Amino acid sequence: MKKKHQVTSAELEVLKVVWKLKEATFNQISEELCEKTNWKRNTIQTLISRLVNKGTLIADKVNKKSYIYYADISEKDYKMSENLSFINRLYNGSLNLMLSTFIEDSQISDDDLTKLKDLLNSKNKG
């Protein structure tokens, strides 16, 4: 994944809204975020501008004052990239080491462990 998709946690909140709506105007993004954060509209506009400058959001001009925003990366691709980055940084690229650490340190519930086993078994059969 390109560096342009590295985003801050605040910028990620904007992206989540755009992913949810598929495409969004500033007002739609602002409405969603003002409901769940204490952010002012100017803060949200700044975050959107940063994402556009990074190339993570695409701004499509509708008229002289309005834009529709689209994400340049899918939520699935972004999560995959972040997962790989996390595993590379903390576990030297070893998924096995990461899972072992979670399991051995009891950071994984019995229910999650059962689901993980089922997922692994289904992957082996497929």
Coordinates of C-alpha atoms in Angstrom, one line a residue:
M1 CA 0.0 0.0 0.0
K2 CA 1.2 3.5 -0.8
K3 CA 2.3 5.8 2.0
K4 CA -0.5 8.2 1.1
H5 CA -3.0 6.0 2.9
Q6 CA -1.3 6.4 6.3
V7 CA -3.9 8.2 8.4
T8 CA -4.3 9.5 11.9
S9 CA -7.0 8.2 14.2
A10 CA -9.1 11.3 13.6
E11 CA -8.8 11.0 9.9
L12 CA -9.8 7.4 10.1
E13 CA -13.1 8.5 11.7
V14 CA -13.8 10.6 8.6
L15 CA -12.9 7.6 6.4
K16 CA -15.3 5.3 8.3
V17 CA -18.1 7.7 7.5
V18 CA -17.3 7.8 3.8
W19 CA -16.9 3.9 3.7
K20 CA -20.3 3.6 5.4
L21 CA -22.0 6.0 3.0
K22 CA -20.0 5.0 -0.1
E23 CA -19.9 8.6 -1.1
A24 CA -20.6 11.6 1.0
T25 CA -20.9 15.4 1.1
F26 CA -19.3 17.6 3.7
N27 CA -22.7 18.0 5.4
Q28 CA -23.2 14.3 5.6
I29 CA -19.8 13.6 7.0
S30 CA -20.2 16.6 9.4
E31 CA -23.6 15.4 10.6
E32 CA -22.3 11.9 11.4
L33 CA -19.2 13.1 13.2
C34 CA -20.8 15.9 15.1
E35 CA -23.2 13.4 16.6
K36 CA -20.5 11.1 18.0
T37 CA -17.6 13.6 18.6
N38 CA -17.2 17.1 20.0
W39 CA -15.6 18.2 16.8
K40 CA -16.5 21.5 15.2
R41 CA -17.3 21.7 11.5
N42 CA -13.9 23.5 10.9
T43 CA -12.1 20.6 12.4
I44 CA -13.9 18.1 10.2
Q45 CA -13.2 20.3 7.1
T46 CA -9.5 20.3 8.0
L47 CA -9.5 16.5 8.4
I48 CA -11.2 16.1 5.0
S49 CA -8.7 18.5 3.4
R50 CA -5.8 16.5 4.8
L51 CA -7.2 13.2 3.4
V52 CA -7.8 14.8 0.0
N53 CA -4.2 16.1 0.0
K54 CA -2.9 12.7 0.9
G55 CA -4.9 11.2 -1.9
T56 CA -6.9 9.0 0.4
L57 CA -10.2 10.8 -0.3
I58 CA -11.2 11.9 -3.8
A59 CA -13.1 15.2 -4.0
D60 CA -15.5 15.3 -7.0
K61 CA -16.8 18.9 -7.5
V62 CA -20.6 18.9 -7.9
N63 CA -21.0 22.7 -8.3
K64 CA -19.1 25.9 -7.3
K65 CA -19.3 25.2 -3.5
S66 CA -20.1 21.4 -3.1
Y67 CA -18.0 18.3 -3.4
I68 CA -18.8 14.6 -3.1
Y69 CA -16.1 12.6 -1.4
Y70 CA -15.1 9.0 -2.2
A71 CA -12.4 6.9 -0.5
D72 CA -9.4 6.0 -2.7
I73 CA -9.0 2.7 -0.7
S74 CA -11.6 0.2 0.4
E75 CA -12.1 -0.5 4.0
K76 CA -11.0 -4.1 3.5
D77 CA -7.8 -3.1 1.8
Y78 CA -7.0 -0.4 4.5
K79 CA -7.6 -2.9 7.3
M80 CA -5.4 -5.5 5.6
S81 CA -2.6 -3.0 5.2
E82 CA -2.9 -1.9 8.8
N83 CA -2.9 -5.5 10.0
L84 CA 0.2 -6.3 8.0
S85 CA 1.9 -3.2 9.2
F86 CA 1.1 -4.1 12.9
I87 CA 2.3 -7.7 12.5
N88 CA 5.5 -6.5 10.8
R89 CA 6.3 -3.8 13.4
L90 CA 5.5 -5.8 16.6
Y91 CA 6.0 -9.4 15.6
N92 CA 8.7 -9.2 12.8
G93 CA 6.1 -10.3 10.3
S94 CA 5.1 -13.5 12.2
L95 CA 1.4 -14.0 12.4
N96 CA 2.1 -17.2 14.4
L97 CA 4.1 -15.3 17.0
M98 CA 1.3 -12.7 17.3
L99 CA -1.4 -15.4 17.8
S100 CA 0.8 -17.4 20.2
T101 CA 1.3 -14.3 22.3
F102 CA -2.4 -13.6 22.5
I103 CA -3.2 -17.2 23.3
E104 CA -0.4 -17.8 25.8
D105 CA -1.1 -14.5 27.6
S106 CA -4.8 -15.3 27.9
Q107 CA -5.7 -12.2 25.8
I108 CA -8.1 -14.3 23.8
S109 CA -11.4 -15.6 25.1
D110 CA -12.5 -19.2 24.9
D111 CA -15.3 -18.1 22.5
D112 CA -12.8 -16.3 20.3
L113 CA -10.5 -19.3 20.4
T114 CA -13.3 -21.7 19.3
K115 CA -14.2 -19.3 16.5
L116 CA -10.5 -19.1 15.4
K117 CA -10.2 -23.0 15.5
D118 CA -13.4 -23.2 13.3
L119 CA -12.0 -20.7 10.9
L120 CA -8.7 -22.5 10.6
N121 CA -10.5 -25.8 10.1
S122 CA -12.7 -24.4 7.4
K123 CA -9.6 -22.9 5.6
N124 CA -7.9 -26.3 5.7
K125 CA -10.9 -28.0 4.2
G126 CA -11.4 -25.4 1.5

